[in-house]
PDB file of C-alpha atoms in Angstrom:
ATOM      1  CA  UNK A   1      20.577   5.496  24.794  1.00  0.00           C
ATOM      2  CA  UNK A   2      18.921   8.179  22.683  1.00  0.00           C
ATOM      3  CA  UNK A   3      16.709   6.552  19.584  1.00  0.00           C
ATOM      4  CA  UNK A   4      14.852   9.009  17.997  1.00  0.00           C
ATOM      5  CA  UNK A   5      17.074  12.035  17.733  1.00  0.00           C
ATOM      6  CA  UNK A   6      15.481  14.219  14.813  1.00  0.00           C
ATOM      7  CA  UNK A   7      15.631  18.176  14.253  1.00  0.00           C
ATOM      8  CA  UNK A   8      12.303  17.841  12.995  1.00  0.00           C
ATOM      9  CA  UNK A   9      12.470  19.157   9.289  1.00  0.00           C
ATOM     10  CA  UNK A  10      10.322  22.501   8.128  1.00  0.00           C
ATOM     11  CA  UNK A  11      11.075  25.335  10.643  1.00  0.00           C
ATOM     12  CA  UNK A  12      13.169  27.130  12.377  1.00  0.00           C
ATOM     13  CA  UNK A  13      16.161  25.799  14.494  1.00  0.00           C
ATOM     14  CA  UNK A  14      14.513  22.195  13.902  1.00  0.00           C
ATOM     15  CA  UNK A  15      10.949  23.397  15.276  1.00  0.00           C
ATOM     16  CA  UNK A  16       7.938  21.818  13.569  1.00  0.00           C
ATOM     17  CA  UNK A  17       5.024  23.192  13.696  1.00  0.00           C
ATOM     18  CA  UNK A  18       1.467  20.594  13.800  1.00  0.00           C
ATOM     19  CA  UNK A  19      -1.337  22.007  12.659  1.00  0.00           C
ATOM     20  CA  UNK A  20      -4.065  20.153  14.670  1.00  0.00           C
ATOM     21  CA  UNK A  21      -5.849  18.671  11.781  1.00  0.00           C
ATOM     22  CA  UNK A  22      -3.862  16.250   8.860  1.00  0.00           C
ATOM     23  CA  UNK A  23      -0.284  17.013  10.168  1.00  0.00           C
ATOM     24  CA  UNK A  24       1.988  13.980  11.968  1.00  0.00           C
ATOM     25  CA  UNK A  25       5.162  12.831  11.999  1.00  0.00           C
ATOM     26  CA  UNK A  26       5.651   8.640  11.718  1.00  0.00           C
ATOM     27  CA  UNK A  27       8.776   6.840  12.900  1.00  0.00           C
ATOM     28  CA  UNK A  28       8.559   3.105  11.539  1.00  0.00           C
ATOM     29  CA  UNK A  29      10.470   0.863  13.443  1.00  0.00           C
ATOM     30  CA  UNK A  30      11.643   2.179  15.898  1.00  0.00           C
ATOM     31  CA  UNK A  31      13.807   0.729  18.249  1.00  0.00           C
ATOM     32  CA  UNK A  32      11.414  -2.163  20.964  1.00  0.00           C
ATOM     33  CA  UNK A  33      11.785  -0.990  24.229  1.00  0.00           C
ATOM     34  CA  UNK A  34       9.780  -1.843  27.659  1.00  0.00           C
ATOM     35  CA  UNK A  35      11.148   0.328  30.176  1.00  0.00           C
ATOM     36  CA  UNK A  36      11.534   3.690  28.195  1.00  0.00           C
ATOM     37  CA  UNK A  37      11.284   7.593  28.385  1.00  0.00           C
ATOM     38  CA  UNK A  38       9.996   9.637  25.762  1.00  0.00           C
ATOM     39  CA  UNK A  39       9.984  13.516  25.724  1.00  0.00           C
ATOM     40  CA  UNK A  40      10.235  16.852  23.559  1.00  0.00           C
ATOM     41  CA  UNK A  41       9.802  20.193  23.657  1.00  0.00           C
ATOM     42  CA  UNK A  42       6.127  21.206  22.744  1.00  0.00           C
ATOM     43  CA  UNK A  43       4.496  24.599  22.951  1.00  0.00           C
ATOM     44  CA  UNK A  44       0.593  24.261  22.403  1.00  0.00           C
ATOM     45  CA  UNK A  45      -0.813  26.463  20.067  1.00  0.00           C
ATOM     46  CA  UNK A  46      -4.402  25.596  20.924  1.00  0.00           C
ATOM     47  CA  UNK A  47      -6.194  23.837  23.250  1.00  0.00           C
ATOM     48  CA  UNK A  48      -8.879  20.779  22.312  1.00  0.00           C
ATOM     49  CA  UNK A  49     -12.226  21.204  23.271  1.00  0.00           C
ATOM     50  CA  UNK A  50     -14.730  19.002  24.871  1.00  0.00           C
ATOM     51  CA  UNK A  51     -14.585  15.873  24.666  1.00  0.00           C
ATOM     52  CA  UNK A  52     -11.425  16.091  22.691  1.00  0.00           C
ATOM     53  CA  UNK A  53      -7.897  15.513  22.937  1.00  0.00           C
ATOM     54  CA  UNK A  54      -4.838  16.101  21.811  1.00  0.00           C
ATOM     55  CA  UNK A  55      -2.638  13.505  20.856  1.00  0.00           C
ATOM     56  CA  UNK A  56       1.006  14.320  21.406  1.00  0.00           C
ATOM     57  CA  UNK A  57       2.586  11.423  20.553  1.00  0.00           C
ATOM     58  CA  UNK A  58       1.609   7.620  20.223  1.00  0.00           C
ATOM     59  CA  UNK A  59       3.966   4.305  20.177  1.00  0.00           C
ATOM     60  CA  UNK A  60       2.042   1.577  19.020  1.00  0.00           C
ATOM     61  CA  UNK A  61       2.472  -1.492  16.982  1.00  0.00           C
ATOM     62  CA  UNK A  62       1.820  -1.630  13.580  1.00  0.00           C
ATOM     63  CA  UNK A  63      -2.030  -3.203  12.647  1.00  0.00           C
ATOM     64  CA  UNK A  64      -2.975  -3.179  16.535  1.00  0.00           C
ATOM     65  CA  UNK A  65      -6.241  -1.800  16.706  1.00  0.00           C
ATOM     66  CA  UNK A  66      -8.238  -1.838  20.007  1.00  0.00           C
ATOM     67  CA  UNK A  67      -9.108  -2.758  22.314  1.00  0.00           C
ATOM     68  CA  UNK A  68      -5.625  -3.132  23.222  1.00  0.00           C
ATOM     69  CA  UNK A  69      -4.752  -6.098  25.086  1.00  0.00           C
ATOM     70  CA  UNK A  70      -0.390  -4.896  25.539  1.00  0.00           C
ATOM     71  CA  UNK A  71       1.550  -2.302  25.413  1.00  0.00           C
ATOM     72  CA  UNK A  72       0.386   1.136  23.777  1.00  0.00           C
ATOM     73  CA  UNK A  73       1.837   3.778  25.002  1.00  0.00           C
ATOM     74  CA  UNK A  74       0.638   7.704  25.029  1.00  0.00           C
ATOM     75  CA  UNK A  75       0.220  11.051  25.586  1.00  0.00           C
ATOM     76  CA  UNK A  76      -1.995  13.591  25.366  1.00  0.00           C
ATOM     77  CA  UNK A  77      -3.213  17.311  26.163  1.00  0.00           C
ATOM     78  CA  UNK A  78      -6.286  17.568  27.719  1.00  0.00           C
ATOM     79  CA  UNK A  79      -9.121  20.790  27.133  1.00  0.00           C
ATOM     80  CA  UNK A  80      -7.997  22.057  30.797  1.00  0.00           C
ATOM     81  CA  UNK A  81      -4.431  21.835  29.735  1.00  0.00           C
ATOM     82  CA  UNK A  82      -3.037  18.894  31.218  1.00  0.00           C
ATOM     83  CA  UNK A  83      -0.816  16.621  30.246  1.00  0.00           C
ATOM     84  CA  UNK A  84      -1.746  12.826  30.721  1.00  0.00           C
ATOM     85  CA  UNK A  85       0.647   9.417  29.855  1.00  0.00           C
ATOM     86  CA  UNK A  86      -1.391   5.976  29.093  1.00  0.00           C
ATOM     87  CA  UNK A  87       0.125   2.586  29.073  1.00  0.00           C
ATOM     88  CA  UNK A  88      -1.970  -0.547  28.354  1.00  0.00           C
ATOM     89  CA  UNK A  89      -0.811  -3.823  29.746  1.00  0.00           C
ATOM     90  CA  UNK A  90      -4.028  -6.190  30.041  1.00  0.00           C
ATOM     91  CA  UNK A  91      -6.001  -2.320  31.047  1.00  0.00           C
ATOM     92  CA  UNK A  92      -5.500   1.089  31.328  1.00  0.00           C
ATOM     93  CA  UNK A  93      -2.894   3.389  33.797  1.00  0.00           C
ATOM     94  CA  UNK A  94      -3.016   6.881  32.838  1.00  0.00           C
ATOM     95  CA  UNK A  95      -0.941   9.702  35.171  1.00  0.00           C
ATOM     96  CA  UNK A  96      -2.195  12.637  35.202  1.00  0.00           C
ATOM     97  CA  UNK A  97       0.100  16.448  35.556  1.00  0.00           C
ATOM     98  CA  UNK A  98      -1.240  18.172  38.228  1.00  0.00           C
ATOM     99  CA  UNK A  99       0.024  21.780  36.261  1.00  0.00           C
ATOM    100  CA  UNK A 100      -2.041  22.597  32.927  1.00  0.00           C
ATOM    101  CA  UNK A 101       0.049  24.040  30.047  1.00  0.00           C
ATOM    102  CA  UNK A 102      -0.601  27.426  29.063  1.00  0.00           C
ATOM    103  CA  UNK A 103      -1.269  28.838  25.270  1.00  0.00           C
ATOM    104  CA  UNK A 104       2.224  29.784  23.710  1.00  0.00           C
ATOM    105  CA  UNK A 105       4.468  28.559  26.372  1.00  0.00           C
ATOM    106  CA  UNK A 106       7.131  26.124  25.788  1.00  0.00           C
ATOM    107  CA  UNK A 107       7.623  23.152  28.135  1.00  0.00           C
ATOM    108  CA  UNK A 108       9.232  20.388  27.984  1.00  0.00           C
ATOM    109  CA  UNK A 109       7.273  17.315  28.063  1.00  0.00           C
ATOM    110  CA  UNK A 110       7.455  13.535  28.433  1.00  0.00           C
ATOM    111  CA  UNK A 111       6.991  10.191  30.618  1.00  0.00           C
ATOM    112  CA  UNK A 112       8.649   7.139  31.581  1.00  0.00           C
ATOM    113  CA  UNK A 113       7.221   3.829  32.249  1.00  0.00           C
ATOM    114  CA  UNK A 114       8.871   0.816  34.075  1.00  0.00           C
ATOM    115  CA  UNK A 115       7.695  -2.466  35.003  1.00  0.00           C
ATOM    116  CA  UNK A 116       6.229  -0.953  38.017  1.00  0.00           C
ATOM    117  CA  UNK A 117       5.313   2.843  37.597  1.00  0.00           C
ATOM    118  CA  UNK A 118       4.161   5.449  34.988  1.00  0.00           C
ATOM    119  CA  UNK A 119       5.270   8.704  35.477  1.00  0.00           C
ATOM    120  CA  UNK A 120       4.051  11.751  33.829  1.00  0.00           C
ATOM    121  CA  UNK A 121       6.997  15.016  33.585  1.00  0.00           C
ATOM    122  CA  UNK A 122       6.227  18.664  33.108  1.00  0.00           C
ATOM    123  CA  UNK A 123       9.890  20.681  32.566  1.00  0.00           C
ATOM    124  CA  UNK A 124      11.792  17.718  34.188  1.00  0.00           C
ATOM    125  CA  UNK A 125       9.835  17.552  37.448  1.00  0.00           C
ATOM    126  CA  UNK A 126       7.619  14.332  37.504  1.00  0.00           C
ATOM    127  CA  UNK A 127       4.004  15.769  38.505  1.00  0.00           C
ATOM    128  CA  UNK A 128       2.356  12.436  38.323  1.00  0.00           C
ATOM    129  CA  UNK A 129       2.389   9.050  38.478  1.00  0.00           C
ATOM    130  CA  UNK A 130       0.859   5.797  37.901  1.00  0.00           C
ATOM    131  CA  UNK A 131       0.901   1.931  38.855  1.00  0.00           C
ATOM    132  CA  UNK A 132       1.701   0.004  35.463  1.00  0.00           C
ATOM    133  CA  UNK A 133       2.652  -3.265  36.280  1.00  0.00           C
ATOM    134  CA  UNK A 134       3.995  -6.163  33.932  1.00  0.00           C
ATOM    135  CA  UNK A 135       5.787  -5.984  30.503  1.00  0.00           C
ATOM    136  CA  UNK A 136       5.123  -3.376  28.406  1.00  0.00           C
ATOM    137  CA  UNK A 137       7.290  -4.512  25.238  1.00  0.00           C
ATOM    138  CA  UNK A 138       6.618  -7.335  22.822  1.00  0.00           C
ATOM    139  CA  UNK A 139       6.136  -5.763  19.293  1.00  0.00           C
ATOM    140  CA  UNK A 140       8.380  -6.985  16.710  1.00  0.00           C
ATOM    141  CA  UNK A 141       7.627  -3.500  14.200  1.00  0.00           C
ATOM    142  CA  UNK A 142       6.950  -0.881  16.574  1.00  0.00           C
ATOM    143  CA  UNK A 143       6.464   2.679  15.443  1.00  0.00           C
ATOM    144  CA  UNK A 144       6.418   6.041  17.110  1.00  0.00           C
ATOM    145  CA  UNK A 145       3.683   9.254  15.928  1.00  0.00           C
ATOM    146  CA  UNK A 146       3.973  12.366  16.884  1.00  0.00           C
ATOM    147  CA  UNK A 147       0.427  14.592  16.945  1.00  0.00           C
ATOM    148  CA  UNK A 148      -1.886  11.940  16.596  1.00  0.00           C
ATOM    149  CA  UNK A 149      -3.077   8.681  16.080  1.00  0.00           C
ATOM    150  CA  UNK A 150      -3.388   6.283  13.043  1.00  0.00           C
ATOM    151  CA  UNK A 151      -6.504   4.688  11.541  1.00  0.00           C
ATOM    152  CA  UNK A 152      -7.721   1.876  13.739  1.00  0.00           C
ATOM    153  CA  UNK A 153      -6.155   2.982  16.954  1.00  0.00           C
ATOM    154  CA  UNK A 154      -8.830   4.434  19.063  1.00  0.00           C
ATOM    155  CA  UNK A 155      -9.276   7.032  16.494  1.00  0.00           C
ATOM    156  CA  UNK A 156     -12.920   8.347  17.727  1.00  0.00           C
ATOM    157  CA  UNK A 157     -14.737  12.310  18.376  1.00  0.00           C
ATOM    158  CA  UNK A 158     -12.468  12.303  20.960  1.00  0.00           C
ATOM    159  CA  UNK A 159      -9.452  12.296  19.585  1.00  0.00           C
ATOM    160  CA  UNK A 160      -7.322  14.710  17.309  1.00  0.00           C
ATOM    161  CA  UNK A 161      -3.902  15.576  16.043  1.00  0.00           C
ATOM    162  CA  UNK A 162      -1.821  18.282  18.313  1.00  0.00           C
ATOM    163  CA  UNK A 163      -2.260  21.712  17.279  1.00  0.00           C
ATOM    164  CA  UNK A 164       1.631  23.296  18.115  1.00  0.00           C
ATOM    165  CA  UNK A 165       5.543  23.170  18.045  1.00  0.00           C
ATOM    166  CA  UNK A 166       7.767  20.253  18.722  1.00  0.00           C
ATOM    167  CA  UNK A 167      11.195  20.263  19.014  1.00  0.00           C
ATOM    168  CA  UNK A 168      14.185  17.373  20.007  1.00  0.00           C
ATOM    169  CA  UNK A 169      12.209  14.127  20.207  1.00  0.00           C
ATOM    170  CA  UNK A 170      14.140  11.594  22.309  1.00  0.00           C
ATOM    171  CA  UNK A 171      13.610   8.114  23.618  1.00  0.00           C
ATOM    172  CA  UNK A 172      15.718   6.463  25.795  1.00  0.00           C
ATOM    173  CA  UNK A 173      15.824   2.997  27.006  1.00  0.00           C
TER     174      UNK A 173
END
């Protein structure tokens, strides 16, 4: 099923653009799901730099703050360019892209975890993957950011809001 459809308000043909620094977009309460997909169109604008990252998008629950013990999910831009997923479920599984993003390029971007696997896709080919065993659902209020991360989850030096364009959210179940 698709959840989050949105044409993202304030630009053209539903394109909106994140600035990098105060700009995000919240979903409250969105749909609970454990075996999901999320993925959009994003064109980076800039790249972090060391140590930094850039949030893409974040599905957490509300007043979790870490460490996390279950189910955050994540992903994020890295200062090379690549494009990384992170699950918790009792520790960490990140998958990693194995193709950086490029400056002013659009791609389309996204993962999907399962009870078993976390896989990382770059323009709907997967180019990583991940063991991520167990249950990743249980929130009752879960909610979805794009470009960032809210106060009290993980927000550090090394994290920032996504500097670019998004463009046709979706989550499916």
């Amino acid at each position: 099923w698709w959840c989050c459809a949105t044409t993202l308000a304030a630009g053209l043909s539903g394109r909106r653009r994140l600035n990098g620094s105060t700009d995000y977009i919240d979903f409250p309460s969105v749909p609970q799901v454990n075996q999901a997909t999320f993925a959009f169109f994003f064109t980076p604008l800039s790249l972090p730099t060391e140590p930094d990252r850039d949030i893409l998008l974040t599905y957490w629950h509300e007043g979790e703050t870490e460490p996390f013990v279950t189910h955050d999910k994540q992903l994020f831009l890295t200062p090379s360019g690549m494009v990384k997923a992170r699950v918790y479920q009792n520790g960490v599984a990140i998958a990693a892209a194995t193709t950086p993003l490029t400056i002013g390029t659009r791609y389309h971007v996204g993962f999907t975890v399962s009870g078993t696997t976390l896989t990382v896709y770059i323009n709907g080919v997967a180019r990583g993957t991940a063991a991520a065993t167990g249950s990743f659902n249980g929130y009752g209020n879960p909610n979805l950011r794009l470009a960032g991360l809210v106060a009290g989850l993980e927000e550090s030096p090394t994290t920032t809001r996504a500097h670019g364009d998004y463009t046709q959210l979706g989550e499916w179940n």
